[in-house]
CSV table of C-alpha atoms and ligand atoms in Angstrom, one decimal:
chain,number,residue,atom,x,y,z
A,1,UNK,CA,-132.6,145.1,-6.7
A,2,UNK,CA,-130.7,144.3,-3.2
A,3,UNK,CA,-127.9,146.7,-2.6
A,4,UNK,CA,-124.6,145.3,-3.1
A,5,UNK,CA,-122.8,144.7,0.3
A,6,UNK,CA,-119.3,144.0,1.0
A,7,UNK,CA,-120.5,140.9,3.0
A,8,UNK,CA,-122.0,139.3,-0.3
A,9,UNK,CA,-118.6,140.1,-1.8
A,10,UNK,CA,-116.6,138.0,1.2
A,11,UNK,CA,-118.8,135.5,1.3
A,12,UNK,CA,-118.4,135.0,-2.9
A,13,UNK,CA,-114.7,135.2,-2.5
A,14,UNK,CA,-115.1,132.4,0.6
A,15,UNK,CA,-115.9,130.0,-2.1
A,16,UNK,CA,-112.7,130.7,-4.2
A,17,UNK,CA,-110.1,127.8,-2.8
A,18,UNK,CA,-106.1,128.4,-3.2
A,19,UNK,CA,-105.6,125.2,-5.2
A,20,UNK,CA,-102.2,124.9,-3.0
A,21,UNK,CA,-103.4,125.5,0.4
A,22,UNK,CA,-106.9,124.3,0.2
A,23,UNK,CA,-108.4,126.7,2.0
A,24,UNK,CA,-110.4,129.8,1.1
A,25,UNK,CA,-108.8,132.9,0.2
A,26,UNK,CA,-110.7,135.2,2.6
A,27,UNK,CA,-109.7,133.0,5.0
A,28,UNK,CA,-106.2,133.0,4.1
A,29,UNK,CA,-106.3,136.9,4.7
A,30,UNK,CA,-105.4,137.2,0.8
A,31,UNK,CA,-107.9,139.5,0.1
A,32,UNK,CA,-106.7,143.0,0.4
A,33,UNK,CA,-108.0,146.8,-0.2
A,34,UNK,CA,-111.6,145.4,-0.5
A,35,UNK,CA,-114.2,148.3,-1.9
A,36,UNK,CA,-117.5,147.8,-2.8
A,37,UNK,CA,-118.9,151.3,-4.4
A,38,UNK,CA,-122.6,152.0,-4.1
A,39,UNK,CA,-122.4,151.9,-8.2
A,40,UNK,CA,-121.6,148.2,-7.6
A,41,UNK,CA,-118.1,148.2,-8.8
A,42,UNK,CA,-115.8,145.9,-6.6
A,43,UNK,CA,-112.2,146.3,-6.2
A,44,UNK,CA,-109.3,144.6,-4.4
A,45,UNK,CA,-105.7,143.1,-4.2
A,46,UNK,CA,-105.6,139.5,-3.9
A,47,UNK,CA,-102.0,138.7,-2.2
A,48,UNK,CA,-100.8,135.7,-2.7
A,49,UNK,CA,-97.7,133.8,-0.7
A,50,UNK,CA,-95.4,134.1,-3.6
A,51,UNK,CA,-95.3,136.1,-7.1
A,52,UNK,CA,-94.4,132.8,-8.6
A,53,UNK,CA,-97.7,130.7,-7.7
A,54,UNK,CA,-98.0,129.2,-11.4
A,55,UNK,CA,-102.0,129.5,-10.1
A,56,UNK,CA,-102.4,133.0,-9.8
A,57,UNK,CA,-104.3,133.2,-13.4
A,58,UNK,CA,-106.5,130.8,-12.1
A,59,UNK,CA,-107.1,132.6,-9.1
A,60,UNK,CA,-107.7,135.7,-10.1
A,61,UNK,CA,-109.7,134.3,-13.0
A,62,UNK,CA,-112.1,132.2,-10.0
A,63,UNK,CA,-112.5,135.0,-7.8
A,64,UNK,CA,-113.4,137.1,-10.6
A,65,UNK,CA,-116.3,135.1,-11.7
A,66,UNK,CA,-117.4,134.4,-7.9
A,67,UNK,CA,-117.6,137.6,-7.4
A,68,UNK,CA,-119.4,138.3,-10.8
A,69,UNK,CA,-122.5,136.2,-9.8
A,70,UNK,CA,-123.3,138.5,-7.1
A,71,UNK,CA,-126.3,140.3,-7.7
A,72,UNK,CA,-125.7,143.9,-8.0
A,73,UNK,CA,-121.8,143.9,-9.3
A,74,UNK,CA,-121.4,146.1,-12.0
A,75,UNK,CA,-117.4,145.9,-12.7
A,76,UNK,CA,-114.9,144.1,-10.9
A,77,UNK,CA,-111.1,145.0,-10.5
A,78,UNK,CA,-108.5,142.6,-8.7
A,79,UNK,CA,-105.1,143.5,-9.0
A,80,UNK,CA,-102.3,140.4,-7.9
A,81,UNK,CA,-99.8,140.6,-5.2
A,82,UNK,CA,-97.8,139.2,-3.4
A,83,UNK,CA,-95.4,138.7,0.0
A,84,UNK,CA,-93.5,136.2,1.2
A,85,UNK,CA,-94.2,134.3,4.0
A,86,UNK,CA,-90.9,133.8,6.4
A,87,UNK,CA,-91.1,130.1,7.7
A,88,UNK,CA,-89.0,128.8,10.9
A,89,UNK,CA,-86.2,126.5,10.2
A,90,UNK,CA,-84.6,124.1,12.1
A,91,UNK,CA,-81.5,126.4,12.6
A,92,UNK,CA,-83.1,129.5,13.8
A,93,UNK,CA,-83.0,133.0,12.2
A,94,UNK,CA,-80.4,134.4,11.4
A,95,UNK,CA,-80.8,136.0,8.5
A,96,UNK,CA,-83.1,138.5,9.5
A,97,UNK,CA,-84.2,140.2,6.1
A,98,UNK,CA,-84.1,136.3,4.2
A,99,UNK,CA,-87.6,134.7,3.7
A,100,UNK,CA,-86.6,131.5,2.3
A,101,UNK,CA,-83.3,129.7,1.9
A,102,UNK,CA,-83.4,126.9,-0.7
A,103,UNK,CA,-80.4,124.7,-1.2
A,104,UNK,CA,-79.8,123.2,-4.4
A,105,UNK,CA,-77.5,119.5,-3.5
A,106,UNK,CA,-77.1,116.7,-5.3
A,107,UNK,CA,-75.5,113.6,-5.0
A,108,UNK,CA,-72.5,114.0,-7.4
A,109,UNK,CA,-70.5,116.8,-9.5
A,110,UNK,CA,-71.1,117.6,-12.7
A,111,UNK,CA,-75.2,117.1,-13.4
A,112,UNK,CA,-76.0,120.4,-13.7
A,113,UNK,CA,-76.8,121.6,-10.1
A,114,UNK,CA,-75.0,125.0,-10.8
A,115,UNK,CA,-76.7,125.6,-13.8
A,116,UNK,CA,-79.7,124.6,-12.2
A,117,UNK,CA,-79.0,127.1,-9.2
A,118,UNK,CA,-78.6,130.2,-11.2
A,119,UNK,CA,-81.4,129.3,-13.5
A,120,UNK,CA,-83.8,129.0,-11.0
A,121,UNK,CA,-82.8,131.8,-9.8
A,122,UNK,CA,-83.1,134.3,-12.3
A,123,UNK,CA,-86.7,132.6,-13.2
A,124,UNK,CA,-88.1,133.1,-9.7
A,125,UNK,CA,-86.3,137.1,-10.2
A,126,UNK,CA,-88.4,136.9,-13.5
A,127,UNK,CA,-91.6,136.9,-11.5
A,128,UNK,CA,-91.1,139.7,-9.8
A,129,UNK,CA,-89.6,138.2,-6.5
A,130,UNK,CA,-86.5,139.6,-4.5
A,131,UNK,CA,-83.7,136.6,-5.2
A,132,UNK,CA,-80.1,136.0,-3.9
A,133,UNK,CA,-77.8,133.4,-4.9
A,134,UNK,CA,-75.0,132.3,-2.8
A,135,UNK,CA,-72.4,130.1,-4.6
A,136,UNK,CA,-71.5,127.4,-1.8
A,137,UNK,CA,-69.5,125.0,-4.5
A,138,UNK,CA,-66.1,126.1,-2.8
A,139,UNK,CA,-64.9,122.9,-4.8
A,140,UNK,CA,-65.7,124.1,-8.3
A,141,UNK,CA,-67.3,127.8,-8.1
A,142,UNK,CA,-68.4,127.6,-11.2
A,143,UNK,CA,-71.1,130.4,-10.5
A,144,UNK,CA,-69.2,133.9,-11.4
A,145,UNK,CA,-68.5,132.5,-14.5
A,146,UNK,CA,-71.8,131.7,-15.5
A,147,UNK,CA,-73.3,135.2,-14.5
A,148,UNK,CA,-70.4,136.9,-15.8
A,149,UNK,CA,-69.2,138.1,-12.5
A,150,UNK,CA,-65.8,136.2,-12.7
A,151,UNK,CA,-63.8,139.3,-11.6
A,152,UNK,CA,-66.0,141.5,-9.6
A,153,UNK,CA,-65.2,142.1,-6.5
A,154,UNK,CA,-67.6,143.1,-4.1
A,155,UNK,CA,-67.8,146.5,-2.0
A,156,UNK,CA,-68.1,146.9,1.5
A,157,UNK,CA,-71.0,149.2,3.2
A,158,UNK,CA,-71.1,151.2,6.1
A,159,UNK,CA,-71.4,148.5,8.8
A,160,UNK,CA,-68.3,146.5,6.6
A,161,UNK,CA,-70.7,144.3,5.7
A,162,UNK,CA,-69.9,142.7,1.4
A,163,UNK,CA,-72.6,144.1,-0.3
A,164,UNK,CA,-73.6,141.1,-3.1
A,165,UNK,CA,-72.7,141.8,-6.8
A,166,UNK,CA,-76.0,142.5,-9.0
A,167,UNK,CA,-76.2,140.3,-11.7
A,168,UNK,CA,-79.1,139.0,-14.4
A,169,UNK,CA,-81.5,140.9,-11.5
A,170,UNK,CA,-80.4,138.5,-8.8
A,171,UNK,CA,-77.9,139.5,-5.9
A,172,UNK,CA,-74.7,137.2,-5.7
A,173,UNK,CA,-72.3,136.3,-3.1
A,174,UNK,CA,-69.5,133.7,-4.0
A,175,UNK,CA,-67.5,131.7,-1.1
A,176,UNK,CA,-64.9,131.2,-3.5
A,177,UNK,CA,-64.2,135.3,-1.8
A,178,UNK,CA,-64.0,133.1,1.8
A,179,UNK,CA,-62.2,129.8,0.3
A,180,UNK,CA,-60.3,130.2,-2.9
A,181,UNK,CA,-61.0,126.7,-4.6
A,182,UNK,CA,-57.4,125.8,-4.1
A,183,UNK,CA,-57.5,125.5,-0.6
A,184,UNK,CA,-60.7,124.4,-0.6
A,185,UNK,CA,-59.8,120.5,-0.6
A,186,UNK,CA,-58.0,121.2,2.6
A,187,UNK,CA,-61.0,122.6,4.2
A,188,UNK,CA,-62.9,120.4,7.1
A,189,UNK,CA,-66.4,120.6,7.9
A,190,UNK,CA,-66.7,121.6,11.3
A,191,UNK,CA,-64.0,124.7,10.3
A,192,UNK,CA,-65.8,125.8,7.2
A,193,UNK,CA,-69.2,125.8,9.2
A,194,UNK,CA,-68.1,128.3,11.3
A,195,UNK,CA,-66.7,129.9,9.1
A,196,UNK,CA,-69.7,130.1,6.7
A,197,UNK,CA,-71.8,131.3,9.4
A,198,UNK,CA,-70.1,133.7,9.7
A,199,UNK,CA,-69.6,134.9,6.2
A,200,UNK,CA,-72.9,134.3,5.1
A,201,UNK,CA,-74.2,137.0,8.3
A,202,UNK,CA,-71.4,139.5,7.1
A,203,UNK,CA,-73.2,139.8,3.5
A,204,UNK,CA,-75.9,142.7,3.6
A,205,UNK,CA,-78.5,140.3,1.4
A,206,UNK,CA,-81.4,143.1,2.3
A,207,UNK,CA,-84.6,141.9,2.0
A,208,UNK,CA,-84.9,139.0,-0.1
A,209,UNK,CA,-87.9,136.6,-0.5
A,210,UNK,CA,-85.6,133.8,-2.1
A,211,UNK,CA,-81.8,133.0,-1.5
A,212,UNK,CA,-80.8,130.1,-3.5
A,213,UNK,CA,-77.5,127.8,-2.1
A,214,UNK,CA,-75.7,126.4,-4.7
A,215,UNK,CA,-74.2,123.4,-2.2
A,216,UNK,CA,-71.2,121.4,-2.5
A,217,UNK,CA,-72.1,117.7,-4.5
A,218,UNK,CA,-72.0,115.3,-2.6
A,219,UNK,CA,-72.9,114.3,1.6
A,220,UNK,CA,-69.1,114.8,2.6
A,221,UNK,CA,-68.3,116.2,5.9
A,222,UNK,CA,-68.1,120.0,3.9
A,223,UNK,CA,-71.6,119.5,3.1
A,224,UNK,CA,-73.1,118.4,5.9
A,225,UNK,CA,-71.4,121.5,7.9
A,226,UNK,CA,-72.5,123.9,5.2
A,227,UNK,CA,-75.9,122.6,5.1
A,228,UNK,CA,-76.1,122.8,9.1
A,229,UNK,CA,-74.3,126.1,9.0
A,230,UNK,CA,-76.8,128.0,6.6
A,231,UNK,CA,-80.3,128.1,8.1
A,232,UNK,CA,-82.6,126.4,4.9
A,233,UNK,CA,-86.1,126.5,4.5
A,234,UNK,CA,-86.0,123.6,1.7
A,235,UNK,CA,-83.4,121.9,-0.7
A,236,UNK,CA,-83.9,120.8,-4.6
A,237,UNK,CA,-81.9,118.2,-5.5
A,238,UNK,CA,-80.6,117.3,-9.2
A,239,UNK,CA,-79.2,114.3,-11.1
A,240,UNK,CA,-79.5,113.1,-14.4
A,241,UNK,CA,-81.2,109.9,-15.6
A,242,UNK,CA,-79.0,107.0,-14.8
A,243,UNK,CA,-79.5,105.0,-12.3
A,244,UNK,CA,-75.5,105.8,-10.3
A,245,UNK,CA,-77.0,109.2,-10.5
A,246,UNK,CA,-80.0,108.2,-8.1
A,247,UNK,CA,-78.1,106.5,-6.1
A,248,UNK,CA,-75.9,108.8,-5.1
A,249,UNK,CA,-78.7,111.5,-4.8
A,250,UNK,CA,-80.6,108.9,-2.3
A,251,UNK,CA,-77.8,109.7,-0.4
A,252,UNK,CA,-78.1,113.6,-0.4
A,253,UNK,CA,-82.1,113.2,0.7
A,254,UNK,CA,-81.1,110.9,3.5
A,255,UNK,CA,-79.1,113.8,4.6
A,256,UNK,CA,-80.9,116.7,4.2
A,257,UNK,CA,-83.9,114.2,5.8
A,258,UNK,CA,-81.0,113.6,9.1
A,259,UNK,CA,-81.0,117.7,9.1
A,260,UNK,CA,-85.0,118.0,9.2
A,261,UNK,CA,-84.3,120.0,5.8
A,262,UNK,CA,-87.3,119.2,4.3
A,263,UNK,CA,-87.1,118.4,0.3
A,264,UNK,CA,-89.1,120.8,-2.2
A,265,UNK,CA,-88.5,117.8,-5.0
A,266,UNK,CA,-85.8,116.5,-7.6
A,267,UNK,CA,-85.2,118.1,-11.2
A,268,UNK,CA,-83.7,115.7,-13.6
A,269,UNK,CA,-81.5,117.2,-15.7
A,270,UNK,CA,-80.0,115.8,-19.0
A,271,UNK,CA,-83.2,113.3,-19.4
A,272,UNK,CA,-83.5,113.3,-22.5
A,273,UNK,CA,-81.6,114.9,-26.5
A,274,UNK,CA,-84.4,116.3,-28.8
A,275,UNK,CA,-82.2,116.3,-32.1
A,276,UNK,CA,-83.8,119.1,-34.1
A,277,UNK,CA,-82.8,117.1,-37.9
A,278,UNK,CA,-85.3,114.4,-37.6
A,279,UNK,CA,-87.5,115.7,-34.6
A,280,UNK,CA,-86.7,112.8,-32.6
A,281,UNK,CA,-85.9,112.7,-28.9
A,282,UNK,CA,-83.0,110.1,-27.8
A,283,UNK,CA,-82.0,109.6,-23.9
A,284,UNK,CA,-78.7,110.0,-24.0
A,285,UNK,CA,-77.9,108.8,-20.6
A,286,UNK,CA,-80.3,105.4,-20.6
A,287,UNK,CA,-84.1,105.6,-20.4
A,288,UNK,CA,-85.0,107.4,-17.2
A,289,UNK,CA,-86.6,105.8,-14.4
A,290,UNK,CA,-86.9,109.2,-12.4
A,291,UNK,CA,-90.8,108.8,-11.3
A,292,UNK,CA,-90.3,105.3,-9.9
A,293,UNK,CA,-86.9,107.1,-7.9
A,294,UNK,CA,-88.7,109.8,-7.3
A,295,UNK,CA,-91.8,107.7,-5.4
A,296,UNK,CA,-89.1,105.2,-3.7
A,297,UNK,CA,-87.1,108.2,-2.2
A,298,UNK,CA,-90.6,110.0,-1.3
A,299,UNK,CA,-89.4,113.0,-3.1
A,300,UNK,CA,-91.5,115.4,-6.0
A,301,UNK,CA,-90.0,115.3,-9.7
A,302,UNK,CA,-90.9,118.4,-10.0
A,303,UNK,CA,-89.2,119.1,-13.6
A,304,UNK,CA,-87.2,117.5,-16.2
A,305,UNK,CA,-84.7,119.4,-18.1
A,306,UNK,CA,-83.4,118.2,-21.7
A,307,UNK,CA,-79.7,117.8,-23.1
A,308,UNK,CA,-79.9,121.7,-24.6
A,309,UNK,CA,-77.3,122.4,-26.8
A,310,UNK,CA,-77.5,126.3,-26.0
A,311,UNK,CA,-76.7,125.5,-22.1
A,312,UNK,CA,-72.9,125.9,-22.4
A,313,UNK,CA,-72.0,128.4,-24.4
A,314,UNK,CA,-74.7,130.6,-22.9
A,315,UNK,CA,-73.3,129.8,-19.5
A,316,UNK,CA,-69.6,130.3,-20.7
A,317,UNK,CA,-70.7,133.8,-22.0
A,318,UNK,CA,-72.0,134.7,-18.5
A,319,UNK,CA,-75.4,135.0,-20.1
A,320,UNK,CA,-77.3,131.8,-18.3
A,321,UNK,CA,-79.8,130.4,-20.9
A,322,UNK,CA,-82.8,131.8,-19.1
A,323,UNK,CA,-81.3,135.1,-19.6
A,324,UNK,CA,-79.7,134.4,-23.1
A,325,UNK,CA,-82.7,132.7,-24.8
A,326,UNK,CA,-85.8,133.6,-23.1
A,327,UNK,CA,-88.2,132.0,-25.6
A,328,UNK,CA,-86.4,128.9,-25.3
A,329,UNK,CA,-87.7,125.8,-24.3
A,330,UNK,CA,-85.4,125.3,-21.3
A,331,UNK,CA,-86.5,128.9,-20.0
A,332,UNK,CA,-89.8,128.1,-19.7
A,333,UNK,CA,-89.3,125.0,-18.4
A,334,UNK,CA,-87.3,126.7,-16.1
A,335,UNK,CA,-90.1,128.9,-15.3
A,336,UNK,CA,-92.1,126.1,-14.6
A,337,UNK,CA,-89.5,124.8,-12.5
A,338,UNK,CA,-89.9,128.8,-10.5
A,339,UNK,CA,-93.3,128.3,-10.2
A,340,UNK,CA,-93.0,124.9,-8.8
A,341,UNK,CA,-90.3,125.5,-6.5
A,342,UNK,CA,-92.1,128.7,-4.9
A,343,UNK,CA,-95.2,126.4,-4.8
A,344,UNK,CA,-93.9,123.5,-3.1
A,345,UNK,CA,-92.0,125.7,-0.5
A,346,UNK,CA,-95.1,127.7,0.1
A,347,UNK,CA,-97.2,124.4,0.9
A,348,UNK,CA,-94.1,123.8,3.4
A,349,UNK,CA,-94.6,126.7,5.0
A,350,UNK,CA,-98.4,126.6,5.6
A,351,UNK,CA,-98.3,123.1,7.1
A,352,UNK,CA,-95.3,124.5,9.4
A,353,UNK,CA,-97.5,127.5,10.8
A,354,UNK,CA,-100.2,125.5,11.2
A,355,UNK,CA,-98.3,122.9,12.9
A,356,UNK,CA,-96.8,125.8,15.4
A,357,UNK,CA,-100.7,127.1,15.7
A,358,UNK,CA,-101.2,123.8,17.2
A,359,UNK,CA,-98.4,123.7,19.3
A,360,UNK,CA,-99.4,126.9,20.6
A,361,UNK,CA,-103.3,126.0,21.3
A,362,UNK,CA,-102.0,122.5,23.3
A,363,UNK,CA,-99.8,125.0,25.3
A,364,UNK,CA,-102.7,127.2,26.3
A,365,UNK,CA,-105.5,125.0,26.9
A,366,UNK,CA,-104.7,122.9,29.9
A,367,UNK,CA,-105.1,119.5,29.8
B,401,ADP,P1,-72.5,120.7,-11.4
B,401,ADP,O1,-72.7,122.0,-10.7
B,401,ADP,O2,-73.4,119.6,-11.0
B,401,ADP,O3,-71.1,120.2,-11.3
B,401,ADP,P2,-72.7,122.2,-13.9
B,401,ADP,O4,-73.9,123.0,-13.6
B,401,ADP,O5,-71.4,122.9,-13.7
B,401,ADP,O6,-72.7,120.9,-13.0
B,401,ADP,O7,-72.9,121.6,-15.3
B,401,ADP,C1,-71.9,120.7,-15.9
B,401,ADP,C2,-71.8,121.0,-17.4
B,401,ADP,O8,-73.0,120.5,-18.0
B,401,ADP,C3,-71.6,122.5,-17.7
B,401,ADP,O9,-70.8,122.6,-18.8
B,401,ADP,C4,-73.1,122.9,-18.1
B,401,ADP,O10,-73.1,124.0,-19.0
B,401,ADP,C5,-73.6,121.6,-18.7
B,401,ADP,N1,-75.1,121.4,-18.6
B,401,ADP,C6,-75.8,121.5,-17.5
B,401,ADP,N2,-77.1,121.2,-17.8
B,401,ADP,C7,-77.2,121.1,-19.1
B,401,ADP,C8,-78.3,120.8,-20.1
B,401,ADP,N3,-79.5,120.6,-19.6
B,401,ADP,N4,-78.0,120.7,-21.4
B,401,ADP,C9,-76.7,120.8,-21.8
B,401,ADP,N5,-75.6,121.1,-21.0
B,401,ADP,C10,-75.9,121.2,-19.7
């Protein structure tokens, strides 16, 4: 029998694609730690761009059967990783330690967006990535509430920076601290953006591969400021089913499109009432038409989120659902939602490197 070589190995593993990138994973660089032992056992990382990659079973799962083909393997041993990738965003960086910034708009109060904000976060904490969670909504701060933070105050470090409150595993930073919400509606955009700039560099985040922006509603001068002010690597919006709701949420793409803040996709929240007495599920707010909106706006549904019953209370208790019923169906569509999110973003980011690769190559080869 041919002895086992660590070339055989690559090359098996250069048939394995990552489903998001479409590329190979050797040639990604994902495969880490590589040993190939003369007894023909074979062991590795593979490190993937995020912990949340909802394909990393299936990864794992395809390089482990590529590799098993290989004549000469006896055993095979891949553990999973994963680090961040840091894309570049329109704004610069100035957030040295903060891989991605996703803000989560929409187009009017009151659909959910917070609720969608700190769920998201705490089910992209779940998998095991770094999160932060800034609470932008100087109109309604709903956010300490809902983690159960409502009157902690946050310490100051060494270099007086505010060192964020720990909460549900996530780090949190609420603006209400800059702008209490009764002097908020006084506020004008082009003062609040400097002054967010400012406040949001004075917080020591640390390293974090995820800081979620819970943003304003709306695409108000406050907004528009905020959203310029805080460098983001991709926005989610949310609205619920009816068609006002789309509307005004066309309106919150166009501007995030105007900022070259690329979308990561929509969640529709509220679509739909599963009554658990007869089984059946009622849409409360009109039949949703959120995949044709979704297609006309050019924008991902990337998840839809029922009427839960549990969301409230759970949020007024400063438990949010994901943490207060995680065997719920809204936590793991939540997690979905993580995985989707993370996905989406990561996709972004590839397409961005490659396009500065490019850039880069037409600088250096003359014409
Ligand atoms: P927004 O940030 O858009 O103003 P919130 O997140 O504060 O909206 O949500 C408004 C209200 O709706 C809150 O009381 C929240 O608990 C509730 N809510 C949000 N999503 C759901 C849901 N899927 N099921 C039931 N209640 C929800």
């Amino acid at each position: 029998m041919a002895k086992l070589t660590r070339e055989a190995v690559l090359a098996a593993l250069s048939t394995v694609q990552d489903p998001d990138l479409h590329k190979d994973l050797v040639a990604l660089g994902m495969i880490q730690d590589l040993e190939v032992g003369d007894d023909g056992a074979v062991t590795g990382r593979i490190v993937l761009t995020t912990p949340a990659c909802p394909m990393k079973e299936r990864i794992q799962r395809e390089a482990t059967e590529a590799v098993a083909a290989v004549d000469g393997v006896s055993q095979i041993n891949f553990t999973m990783d994963a680090v961040v990738a840091k894309p570049t965003t329109p704004q610069g960086d100035r957030l040295p330690g903060v891989k991605n910034i996703i803000g989560v708009g929409a187009g009017k109060g009151g659909v959910g967006k917070s609720t969608v904000s700190v769920n998201l976060a705490v089910a992209l904490a779940r998998t095991g990535a770094a999160v932060g969670l800034l609470d932008a909504d100087i109109y309604g701060p709903s956010v300490p509430m809902m983690l159960g933070v409502a009157s902690a105050r946050p310490a100051v470090d060494e270099d007086r920076k505010l060192i964020p409150i720990e909460a549900h595993g996530i780090r949190f930073m609420s603006m209400g601290l800059l702008v209490p919400a009764d002097e908020a509606v006084v506020w004008r955009g082009p003062m609040i953006g400097r002054a967010v700039q400012q406040f949001v560099e004075d917080v020591a985040w640390g390293d974090l591969d995820y800081l979620i922006v819970d943003l304003p509603p709306g695409t108000g001068d406050v907004v528009l400021s905020l959203s310029q002010a805080i460098p983001m690597s991709g926005a989610v919006v949310v609205a619920t089913p009816q068609d006002v709701a789309f509307a005004d949420v066309t309106r919150a793409v166009r501007m995030f499109g105007m900022l070259k803040i690329d979308i990561l996709g929509l969640v529709e929240n509220m679509a739909w009432f599963h009554c658990p007495d007869n089984g059946k599920d009622y849409p409360i707010f009109g039949q949703s038409r959120a995949p044709d909106h979704c297609a006309a706006m050019g924008v991902e549904l990337l998840c839809r989120l029922p009427i839960d019953l549990a969301v409230s209370p759970a949020a007024d208790s400063g438990r949010p659902i994901a943490v207060d019923a995680p065997d719920s169906e809204q936590t793991k569509l939540y997690a979905d939602l993580a995985g989707a999110v993370a996905s989406r973003q990561e996709i972004l980011n590839h397409k961005r490197a490659k396009r500065s690769e490019l850039k880069d190559f037409f600088r250096v080869v003359p014409s």
